[in-house]
PDB file of C-alpha atoms in Angstrom:
ATOM      1  CA  MET A   5      69.734 141.885 134.624  1.00 78.00           C
ATOM      2  CA  LYS A   6      69.239 138.172 134.060  1.00 90.00           C
ATOM      3  CA  ILE A   7      68.705 136.799 130.557  1.00 95.00           C
ATOM      4  CA  LYS A   8      65.604 134.598 130.318  1.00 94.00           C
ATOM      5  CA  ALA A   9      67.164 131.814 128.278  1.00 97.00           C
ATOM      6  CA  ARG A  10      65.345 128.540 127.649  1.00 98.00           C
ATOM      7  CA  MET A  11      67.851 127.269 125.074  1.00 98.00           C
ATOM      8  CA  ILE A  12      71.622 127.783 124.818  1.00 98.00           C
ATOM      9  CA  GLY A  13      73.505 126.980 121.605  1.00 98.00           C
ATOM     10  CA  LEU A  14      77.247 126.495 121.970  1.00 98.00           C
ATOM     11  CA  ASP A  15      79.863 126.759 119.269  1.00 97.00           C
ATOM     12  CA  LEU A  16      82.808 124.536 120.214  1.00 97.00           C
ATOM     13  CA  ASP A  17      86.160 125.535 118.728  1.00 94.00           C
ATOM     14  CA  GLY A  18      87.254 128.919 120.015  1.00 95.00           C
ATOM     15  CA  THR A  19      84.142 129.146 122.180  1.00 97.00           C
ATOM     16  CA  LEU A  20      83.176 126.358 124.592  1.00 98.00           C
ATOM     17  CA  LEU A  21      86.478 124.468 124.276  1.00 97.00           C
ATOM     18  CA  THR A  22      89.833 125.988 125.165  1.00 97.00           C
ATOM     19  CA  THR A  23      92.601 126.370 122.619  1.00 95.00           C
ATOM     20  CA  GLU A  24      93.878 122.996 123.846  1.00 95.00           C
ATOM     21  CA  LYS A  25      90.411 121.536 123.117  1.00 96.00           C
ATOM     22  CA  GLU A  26      89.604 121.094 126.802  1.00 96.00           C
ATOM     23  CA  PHE A  27      86.066 120.850 128.155  1.00 97.00           C
ATOM     24  CA  THR A  28      86.948 122.184 131.588  1.00 97.00           C
ATOM     25  CA  PRO A  29      85.536 121.042 134.947  1.00 97.00           C
ATOM     26  CA  TYR A  30      84.173 124.516 135.721  1.00 98.00           C
ATOM     27  CA  THR A  31      82.391 124.671 132.368  1.00 98.00           C
ATOM     28  CA  LYS A  32      80.873 121.246 132.986  1.00 98.00           C
ATOM     29  CA  GLU A  33      79.650 122.368 136.408  1.00 98.00           C
ATOM     30  CA  ILE A  34      77.923 125.442 134.980  1.00 98.00           C
ATOM     31  CA  LEU A  35      76.299 123.485 132.144  1.00 98.00           C
ATOM     32  CA  ARG A  36      74.975 120.967 134.682  1.00 98.00           C
ATOM     33  CA  LYS A  37      73.391 123.825 136.619  1.00 98.00           C
ATOM     34  CA  ALA A  38      71.839 125.291 133.481  1.00 98.00           C
ATOM     35  CA  ILE A  39      70.382 121.923 132.494  1.00 98.00           C
ATOM     36  CA  ALA A  40      69.071 121.387 136.027  1.00 98.00           C
ATOM     37  CA  GLN A  41      67.349 124.771 135.679  1.00 97.00           C
ATOM     38  CA  GLY A  42      65.418 123.371 132.700  1.00 97.00           C
ATOM     39  CA  ILE A  43      67.433 125.049 129.949  1.00 98.00           C
ATOM     40  CA  VAL A  44      67.981 123.114 126.705  1.00 98.00           C
ATOM     41  CA  VAL A  45      71.765 123.124 126.221  1.00 98.00           C
ATOM     42  CA  LEU A  46      73.292 121.867 122.979  1.00 98.00           C
ATOM     43  CA  PRO A  47      76.377 122.147 120.770  1.00 98.00           C
ATOM     44  CA  ALA A  48      75.930 124.241 117.609  1.00 97.00           C
ATOM     45  CA  THR A  49      79.056 123.500 115.629  1.00 96.00           C
ATOM     46  CA  GLY A  50      80.604 123.295 112.204  1.00 94.00           C
ATOM     47  CA  ARG A  51      81.946 119.879 113.154  1.00 94.00           C
ATOM     48  CA  PRO A  52      80.362 116.679 111.870  1.00 94.00           C
ATOM     49  CA  LEU A  53      78.549 114.592 114.465  1.00 95.00           C
ATOM     50  CA  SER A  54      81.538 112.241 114.643  1.00 93.00           C
ATOM     51  CA  GLY A  55      83.761 115.205 115.534  1.00 94.00           C
ATOM     52  CA  ILE A  56      81.898 116.223 118.694  1.00 95.00           C
ATOM     53  CA  PRO A  57      83.728 115.021 121.829  1.00 93.00           C
ATOM     54  CA  GLY A  58      81.937 112.093 123.415  1.00 93.00           C
ATOM     55  CA  GLU A  59      82.033 113.701 126.845  1.00 94.00           C
ATOM     56  CA  LEU A  60      80.007 116.591 125.431  1.00 95.00           C
ATOM     57  CA  LEU A  61      77.741 114.655 123.069  1.00 93.00           C
ATOM     58  CA  HIS A  62      76.735 112.298 125.874  1.00 93.00           C
ATOM     59  CA  PHE A  63      76.821 114.877 128.648  1.00 96.00           C
ATOM     60  CA  PRO A  64      73.868 114.231 131.006  1.00 96.00           C
ATOM     61  CA  GLY A  65      70.916 116.309 129.861  1.00 97.00           C
ATOM     62  CA  ILE A  66      72.228 117.211 126.392  1.00 97.00           C
ATOM     63  CA  ARG A  67      69.662 115.802 123.982  1.00 97.00           C
ATOM     64  CA  TYR A  68      70.365 117.534 120.687  1.00 97.00           C
ATOM     65  CA  ALA A  69      73.242 118.681 118.503  1.00 97.00           C
ATOM     66  CA  ILE A  70      73.403 121.089 115.582  1.00 97.00           C
ATOM     67  CA  THR A  71      76.226 119.955 113.310  1.00 97.00           C
ATOM     68  CA  ALA A  72      77.868 120.965 110.018  1.00 96.00           C
ATOM     69  CA  ASN A  73      76.875 124.612 110.597  1.00 96.00           C
ATOM     70  CA  GLY A  74      73.193 123.711 110.814  1.00 96.00           C
ATOM     71  CA  ALA A  75      73.024 121.296 107.888  1.00 97.00           C
ATOM     72  CA  ARG A  76      72.232 118.351 110.170  1.00 97.00           C
ATOM     73  CA  VAL A  77      70.308 118.495 113.450  1.00 97.00           C
ATOM     74  CA  VAL A  78      70.363 115.276 115.455  1.00 97.00           C
ATOM     75  CA  GLU A  79      69.291 113.649 118.671  1.00 95.00           C
ATOM     76  CA  SER A  80      72.620 113.377 120.436  1.00 91.00           C
ATOM     77  CA  GLN A  81      72.005 110.110 122.272  1.00 85.00           C
ATOM     78  CA  THR A  82      70.788 108.128 119.250  1.00 89.00           C
ATOM     79  CA  GLY A  83      72.378 110.028 116.386  1.00 86.00           C
ATOM     80  CA  SER A  84      69.043 110.048 114.559  1.00 93.00           C
ATOM     81  CA  THR A  85      68.491 112.995 112.241  1.00 96.00           C
ATOM     82  CA  ILE A  86      65.791 115.530 113.034  1.00 96.00           C
ATOM     83  CA  GLU A  87      66.459 117.759 110.023  1.00 95.00           C
ATOM     84  CA  GLU A  88      68.971 117.957 107.188  1.00 96.00           C
ATOM     85  CA  LYS A  89      69.698 120.604 104.550  1.00 97.00           C
ATOM     86  CA  LEU A  90      72.326 119.289 102.155  1.00 98.00           C
ATOM     87  CA  VAL A  91      74.497 120.463  99.264  1.00 98.00           C
ATOM     88  CA  SER A  92      73.279 118.698  96.126  1.00 98.00           C
ATOM     89  CA  ALA A  93      75.691 116.388  94.325  1.00 98.00           C
ATOM     90  CA  PRO A  94      75.988 118.564  91.174  1.00 97.00           C
ATOM     91  CA  ILE A  95      76.813 121.666  93.209  1.00 97.00           C
ATOM     92  CA  ALA A  96      79.163 119.748  95.525  1.00 98.00           C
ATOM     93  CA  ARG A  97      81.027 118.472  92.476  1.00 97.00           C
ATOM     94  CA  LYS A  98      81.665 122.048  91.312  1.00 97.00           C
ATOM     95  CA  VAL A  99      82.924 123.022  94.774  1.00 98.00           C
ATOM     96  CA  LEU A 100      85.251 120.041  94.900  1.00 97.00           C
ATOM     97  CA  GLU A 101      86.632 120.929  91.474  1.00 97.00           C
ATOM     98  CA  ILE A 102      87.536 124.411  92.731  1.00 98.00           C
ATOM     99  CA  PHE A 103      89.181 123.024  95.870  1.00 98.00           C
ATOM    100  CA  GLU A 104      91.240 120.755  93.606  1.00 97.00           C
ATOM    101  CA  HIS A 105      92.781 123.800  91.918  1.00 96.00           C
ATOM    102  CA  TYR A 106      94.762 124.452  95.117  1.00 97.00           C
ATOM    103  CA  ASP A 107      96.998 122.777  97.667  1.00 96.00           C
ATOM    104  CA  THR A 108      94.245 121.718 100.070  1.00 97.00           C
ATOM    105  CA  LEU A 109      93.219 119.188 102.652  1.00 97.00           C
ATOM    106  CA  ARG A 110      89.739 118.456 101.278  1.00 97.00           C
ATOM    107  CA  GLU A 111      86.850 117.088 103.317  1.00 97.00           C
ATOM    108  CA  ILE A 112      83.333 115.928 102.540  1.00 98.00           C
ATOM    109  CA  TYR A 113      80.731 115.148 105.205  1.00 97.00           C
ATOM    110  CA  TYR A 114      78.161 112.399 104.773  1.00 96.00           C
ATOM    111  CA  ASP A 115      75.615 111.412 107.422  1.00 95.00           C
ATOM    112  CA  GLY A 116      77.555 113.102 110.210  1.00 94.00           C
ATOM    113  CA  ILE A 117      80.948 111.638 109.253  1.00 96.00           C
ATOM    114  CA  GLY A 118      83.872 113.596 107.805  1.00 97.00           C
ATOM    115  CA  TYR A 119      86.022 111.998 105.089  1.00 98.00           C
ATOM    116  CA  ALA A 120      89.428 113.436 104.204  1.00 97.00           C
ATOM    117  CA  GLN A 121      92.318 112.701 101.862  1.00 95.00           C
ATOM    118  CA  GLU A 122      94.655 110.241 103.585  1.00 96.00           C
ATOM    119  CA  GLU A 123      97.878 111.723 102.209  1.00 95.00           C
ATOM    120  CA  ALA A 124      96.890 115.254 103.257  1.00 96.00           C
ATOM    121  CA  LEU A 125      96.035 114.061 106.764  1.00 96.00           C
ATOM    122  CA  LYS A 126      99.569 112.691 107.058  1.00 95.00           C
ATOM    123  CA  ASN A 127     100.830 116.222 106.354  1.00 95.00           C
ATOM    124  CA  VAL A 128      98.151 118.059 108.334  1.00 96.00           C
ATOM    125  CA  GLU A 129     100.641 120.578 109.751  1.00 95.00           C
ATOM    126  CA  ARG A 130     100.929 122.015 106.240  1.00 95.00           C
ATOM    127  CA  TYR A 131      97.326 123.206 106.506  1.00 96.00           C
ATOM    128  CA  ILE A 132      96.756 123.749 110.237  1.00 94.00           C
ATOM    129  CA  GLU A 133      99.342 125.453 112.426  1.00 91.00           C
ATOM    130  CA  SER A 134      97.646 124.770 115.771  1.00 92.00           C
ATOM    131  CA  PRO A 135      98.681 121.320 117.085  1.00 94.00           C
ATOM    132  CA  PRO A 136      95.437 120.788 119.075  1.00 94.00           C
ATOM    133  CA  MET A 137      93.309 121.614 116.026  1.00 93.00           C
ATOM    134  CA  ALA A 138      95.477 119.443 113.794  1.00 95.00           C
ATOM    135  CA  ASN A 139      95.129 116.571 116.235  1.00 94.00           C
ATOM    136  CA  TYR A 140      91.356 117.019 116.284  1.00 94.00           C
ATOM    137  CA  ILE A 141      91.191 116.769 112.477  1.00 95.00           C
ATOM    138  CA  VAL A 142      93.447 113.720 112.276  1.00 95.00           C
ATOM    139  CA  THR A 143      91.683 111.800 115.044  1.00 95.00           C
ATOM    140  CA  THR A 144      88.094 112.462 113.947  1.00 95.00           C
ATOM    141  CA  ARG A 145      88.202 112.117 110.144  1.00 96.00           C
ATOM    142  CA  ARG A 146      87.944 108.911 108.174  1.00 97.00           C
ATOM    143  CA  PRO A 147      90.899 108.818 105.789  1.00 97.00           C
ATOM    144  CA  VAL A 148      90.210 107.831 102.193  1.00 98.00           C
ATOM    145  CA  PRO A 149      92.789 107.358  99.427  1.00 97.00           C
ATOM    146  CA  ASP A 150      90.940 109.758  97.127  1.00 96.00           C
ATOM    147  CA  VAL A 151      88.225 112.213  98.216  1.00 97.00           C
ATOM    148  CA  ARG A 152      87.093 112.651  94.609  1.00 97.00           C
ATOM    149  CA  ALA A 153      86.694 108.878  94.208  1.00 97.00           C
ATOM    150  CA  LYS A 154      84.725 108.726  97.469  1.00 98.00           C
ATOM    151  CA  PHE A 155      82.462 111.520  96.283  1.00 98.00           C
ATOM    152  CA  GLU A 156      81.825 109.929  92.880  1.00 97.00           C
ATOM    153  CA  ALA A 157      81.149 106.536  94.470  1.00 97.00           C
ATOM    154  CA  GLU A 158      78.551 108.078  96.793  1.00 97.00           C
ATOM    155  CA  ASN A 159      77.143 110.402  94.105  1.00 95.00           C
ATOM    156  CA  ARG A 160      74.727 112.054  96.529  1.00 97.00           C
ATOM    157  CA  ALA A 161      74.209 115.235  98.510  1.00 98.00           C
ATOM    158  CA  VAL A 162      76.706 116.133 101.247  1.00 98.00           C
ATOM    159  CA  ASP A 163      76.228 117.688 104.682  1.00 97.00           C
ATOM    160  CA  LYS A 164      79.109 120.110 104.169  1.00 97.00           C
ATOM    161  CA  MET A 165      82.414 120.495 102.365  1.00 97.00           C
ATOM    162  CA  GLN A 166      85.615 121.949 103.753  1.00 97.00           C
ATOM    163  CA  GLY A 167      88.913 122.974 102.268  1.00 97.00           C
ATOM    164  CA  LEU A 168      91.930 123.608 104.487  1.00 97.00           C
ATOM    165  CA  PHE A 169      94.416 125.615 102.454  1.00 97.00           C
ATOM    166  CA  ALA A 170      98.209 125.753 102.557  1.00 96.00           C
ATOM    167  CA  THR A 171      98.222 129.540 102.093  1.00 96.00           C
ATOM    168  CA  LEU A 172      95.934 132.504 102.666  1.00 96.00           C
ATOM    169  CA  GLU A 173      96.402 133.487  99.027  1.00 96.00           C
ATOM    170  CA  ASP A 174      95.021 130.150  97.876  1.00 96.00           C
ATOM    171  CA  ARG A 175      92.102 130.433 100.283  1.00 97.00           C
ATOM    172  CA  ASP A 176      91.215 133.894  99.008  1.00 96.00           C
ATOM    173  CA  ALA A 177      91.519 132.830  95.381  1.00 97.00           C
ATOM    174  CA  ALA A 178      89.268 129.822  95.969  1.00 97.00           C
ATOM    175  CA  ALA A 179      86.713 132.000  97.763  1.00 96.00           C
ATOM    176  CA  GLU A 180      86.631 134.259  94.696  1.00 96.00           C
ATOM    177  CA  GLU A 181      86.061 131.274  92.400  1.00 97.00           C
ATOM    178  CA  LEU A 182      83.260 129.985  94.608  1.00 97.00           C
ATOM    179  CA  LYS A 183      81.304 133.199  93.997  1.00 95.00           C
ATOM    180  CA  SER A 184      80.409 131.788  90.580  1.00 94.00           C
ATOM    181  CA  ILE A 185      78.480 128.883  92.103  1.00 96.00           C
ATOM    182  CA  PRO A 186      74.837 129.590  93.006  1.00 95.00           C
ATOM    183  CA  GLY A 187      73.044 127.828  95.828  1.00 95.00           C
ATOM    184  CA  ILE A 188      75.823 127.799  98.431  1.00 97.00           C
ATOM    185  CA  VAL A 189      76.935 129.774 101.466  1.00 94.00           C
ATOM    186  CA  VAL A 190      80.663 130.147 102.177  1.00 95.00           C
ATOM    187  CA  THR A 191      81.974 130.634 105.707  1.00 89.00           C
ATOM    188  CA  GLY A 192      84.949 129.615 107.815  1.00 85.00           C
ATOM    189  CA  ALA A 193      86.144 129.215 111.378  1.00 79.00           C
ATOM    190  CA  LEU A 194      89.921 128.924 110.967  1.00 81.00           C
ATOM    191  CA  ASP A 195      92.584 131.165 109.459  1.00 82.00           C
ATOM    192  CA  LYS A 196      92.953 129.197 106.222  1.00 92.00           C
ATOM    193  CA  ASN A 197      89.739 127.251 105.765  1.00 94.00           C
ATOM    194  CA  ILE A 198      86.591 127.489 103.681  1.00 96.00           C
ATOM    195  CA  GLU A 199      83.353 125.780 104.691  1.00 96.00           C
ATOM    196  CA  VAL A 200      80.603 125.324 102.117  1.00 97.00           C
ATOM    197  CA  ASN A 201      76.961 124.650 102.946  1.00 97.00           C
ATOM    198  CA  ALA A 202      73.712 124.777 101.024  1.00 97.00           C
ATOM    199  CA  GLN A 203      72.287 128.268 100.610  1.00 95.00           C
ATOM    200  CA  GLY A 204      70.279 129.290 103.679  1.00 94.00           C
ATOM    201  CA  VAL A 205      72.018 126.910 106.071  1.00 96.00           C
ATOM    202  CA  ASN A 206      73.250 128.513 109.276  1.00 95.00           C
ATOM    203  CA  LYS A 207      73.348 127.746 112.975  1.00 97.00           C
ATOM    204  CA  GLY A 208      70.930 130.528 113.867  1.00 96.00           C
ATOM    205  CA  ASP A 209      68.036 129.206 111.785  1.00 96.00           C
ATOM    206  CA  ALA A 210      68.780 125.678 112.966  1.00 97.00           C
ATOM    207  CA  LEU A 211      68.480 126.812 116.594  1.00 97.00           C
ATOM    208  CA  ILE A 212      65.273 128.718 115.911  1.00 97.00           C
ATOM    209  CA  ASP A 213      63.717 125.763 114.029  1.00 97.00           C
ATOM    210  CA  LEU A 214      64.609 123.371 116.836  1.00 97.00           C
ATOM    211  CA  GLY A 215      63.191 125.865 119.320  1.00 97.00           C
ATOM    212  CA  LYS A 216      59.887 125.853 117.456  1.00 97.00           C
ATOM    213  CA  ARG A 217      59.746 122.069 117.744  1.00 96.00           C
ATOM    214  CA  LEU A 218      60.308 122.371 121.484  1.00 97.00           C
ATOM    215  CA  GLY A 219      57.990 125.320 122.054  1.00 97.00           C
ATOM    216  CA  ILE A 220      60.818 127.773 122.684  1.00 98.00           C
ATOM    217  CA  ARG A 221      60.589 131.271 121.241  1.00 97.00           C
ATOM    218  CA  ARG A 222      63.462 132.952 119.421  1.00 96.00           C
ATOM    219  CA  GLU A 223      63.644 135.610 122.134  1.00 97.00           C
ATOM    220  CA  ASN A 224      64.535 132.918 124.672  1.00 98.00           C
ATOM    221  CA  ILE A 225      67.421 131.434 122.679  1.00 98.00           C
ATOM    222  CA  LEU A 226      70.968 132.361 123.706  1.00 98.00           C
ATOM    223  CA  ALA A 227      74.010 131.451 121.617  1.00 98.00           C
ATOM    224  CA  PHE A 228      77.800 131.736 121.885  1.00 98.00           C
ATOM    225  CA  GLY A 229      80.275 131.916 118.994  1.00 97.00           C
ATOM    226  CA  ASP A 230      83.544 133.309 117.701  1.00 96.00           C
ATOM    227  CA  GLY A 231      83.965 132.745 113.957  1.00 91.00           C
ATOM    228  CA  SER A 232      82.362 133.755 110.663  1.00 87.00           C
ATOM    229  CA  ASN A 233      80.228 130.609 110.648  1.00 91.00           C
ATOM    230  CA  ASP A 234      78.646 131.991 113.849  1.00 94.00           C
ATOM    231  CA  LEU A 235      77.735 135.372 112.372  1.00 93.00           C
ATOM    232  CA  TYR A 236      74.140 134.553 111.419  1.00 92.00           C
ATOM    233  CA  MET A 237      73.671 132.858 114.779  1.00 95.00           C
ATOM    234  CA  MET A 238      74.631 136.095 116.535  1.00 96.00           C
ATOM    235  CA  GLN A 239      72.175 138.037 114.388  1.00 94.00           C
ATOM    236  CA  LYS A 240      69.194 135.690 114.449  1.00 95.00           C
ATOM    237  CA  VAL A 241      68.794 134.339 117.996  1.00 97.00           C
ATOM    238  CA  GLY A 242      67.331 136.290 120.891  1.00 96.00           C
ATOM    239  CA  THR A 243      70.719 136.943 122.510  1.00 97.00           C
ATOM    240  CA  GLY A 244      74.054 136.504 120.755  1.00 97.00           C
ATOM    241  CA  VAL A 245      77.279 136.394 122.764  1.00 98.00           C
ATOM    242  CA  ALA A 246      80.639 136.632 121.016  1.00 97.00           C
ATOM    243  CA  MET A 247      83.891 135.559 122.592  1.00 97.00           C
ATOM    244  CA  GLU A 248      86.620 138.107 123.268  1.00 97.00           C
ATOM    245  CA  ASN A 249      88.872 136.033 120.999  1.00 97.00           C
ATOM    246  CA  GLY A 250      86.268 136.137 118.207  1.00 95.00           C
ATOM    247  CA  THR A 251      86.454 138.034 114.935  1.00 94.00           C
ATOM    248  CA  GLU A 252      85.604 141.717 114.944  1.00 95.00           C
ATOM    249  CA  GLU A 253      82.655 141.069 112.633  1.00 94.00           C
ATOM    250  CA  VAL A 254      81.137 138.573 115.054  1.00 95.00           C
ATOM    251  CA  LYS A 255      81.728 140.821 118.074  1.00 97.00           C
ATOM    252  CA  GLU A 256      80.030 143.719 116.323  1.00 96.00           C
ATOM    253  CA  ALA A 257      77.002 141.554 115.512  1.00 96.00           C
ATOM    254  CA  ALA A 258      76.629 140.183 119.051  1.00 97.00           C
ATOM    255  CA  ASP A 259      74.603 141.612 121.906  1.00 96.00           C
ATOM    256  CA  TYR A 260      77.375 140.870 124.416  1.00 97.00           C
ATOM    257  CA  VAL A 261      81.058 139.968 124.391  1.00 97.00           C
ATOM    258  CA  ALA A 262      82.205 137.347 126.901  1.00 97.00           C
ATOM    259  CA  ARG A 263      85.687 136.568 128.131  1.00 98.00           C
ATOM    260  CA  SER A 264      87.852 134.429 125.856  1.00 98.00           C
ATOM    261  CA  ASN A 265      87.494 130.679 125.465  1.00 98.00           C
ATOM    262  CA  ASP A 266      90.722 130.183 127.438  1.00 97.00           C
ATOM    263  CA  GLU A 267      89.174 132.151 130.318  1.00 98.00           C
ATOM    264  CA  GLU A 268      86.077 129.902 130.309  1.00 98.00           C
ATOM    265  CA  GLY A 269      84.057 132.842 129.056  1.00 97.00           C
ATOM    266  CA  VAL A 270      80.952 130.797 128.213  1.00 98.00           C
ATOM    267  CA  ALA A 271      80.617 129.376 131.705  1.00 98.00           C
ATOM    268  CA  ARG A 272      81.366 132.697 133.400  1.00 98.00           C
ATOM    269  CA  PHE A 273      78.733 134.460 131.308  1.00 98.00           C
ATOM    270  CA  ILE A 274      76.075 131.824 131.989  1.00 98.00           C
ATOM    271  CA  GLU A 275      76.801 131.861 135.705  1.00 97.00           C
ATOM    272  CA  GLU A 276      76.530 135.654 135.898  1.00 97.00           C
ATOM    273  CA  TYR A 277      73.702 136.416 133.479  1.00 97.00           C
ATOM    274  CA  VAL A 278      71.568 133.261 133.202  1.00 97.00           C
ATOM    275  CA  LEU A 279      71.574 131.041 136.281  1.00 97.00           C
ATOM    276  CA  ASP A 280      69.071 131.780 139.043  1.00 91.00           C
TER     277      ASP A 280
END
């Protein structure tokens, strides 16, 4: 049975992109066909706007992007913001203070740009074991001498905050500390990271809100994901598809499970279940 999708939201890391961060020719071909069929196709990612590959952001027919886990929704061609839901400066300060208790690569996102501690970026392998992921972080973040100084100089709300931890023990301890802060939601997409957004921010609601603007009902929204920051997306949209390489929690919440990202599972699912 074909799925009547009018919008498709695509997580990137571990989902649309391979482990080597490739946007494969076959996947491109299938997305072109979906767009030609009139389906709104867009990335729905935890990445900042500046972290989305140009070949995807400017892919013919892709007009929108959901970034920072839903905190910022933009028009992909112009970068103009359609909607933003930010972490207030006082709350962000408390989060940053907790991250500073641990050996972390700390990031703050402003206006679609990720800023990270320069010294930590030079030692990125301490925090990220996957070379392709480490390369993505290093090549897409703006290094600053001191993330705290950058935050205090800006003194305003942030899109999202991320801590990449040296150990799982530190990550778990920080997650426990963060429970004391109201008004945030804590997720993650990597083994040793924590992502912090404003309470209520998630990719699923962002997709549904954008759908309303475009006259697309929730039932006609399809989404793909693999990590804990995709959980609400699986639960909220009309059809949620988890990747075989995804977490058990996400697979249990999804309506379907597709092949892994390294088997081009997104494209294979769309070709079989969506395209005319």
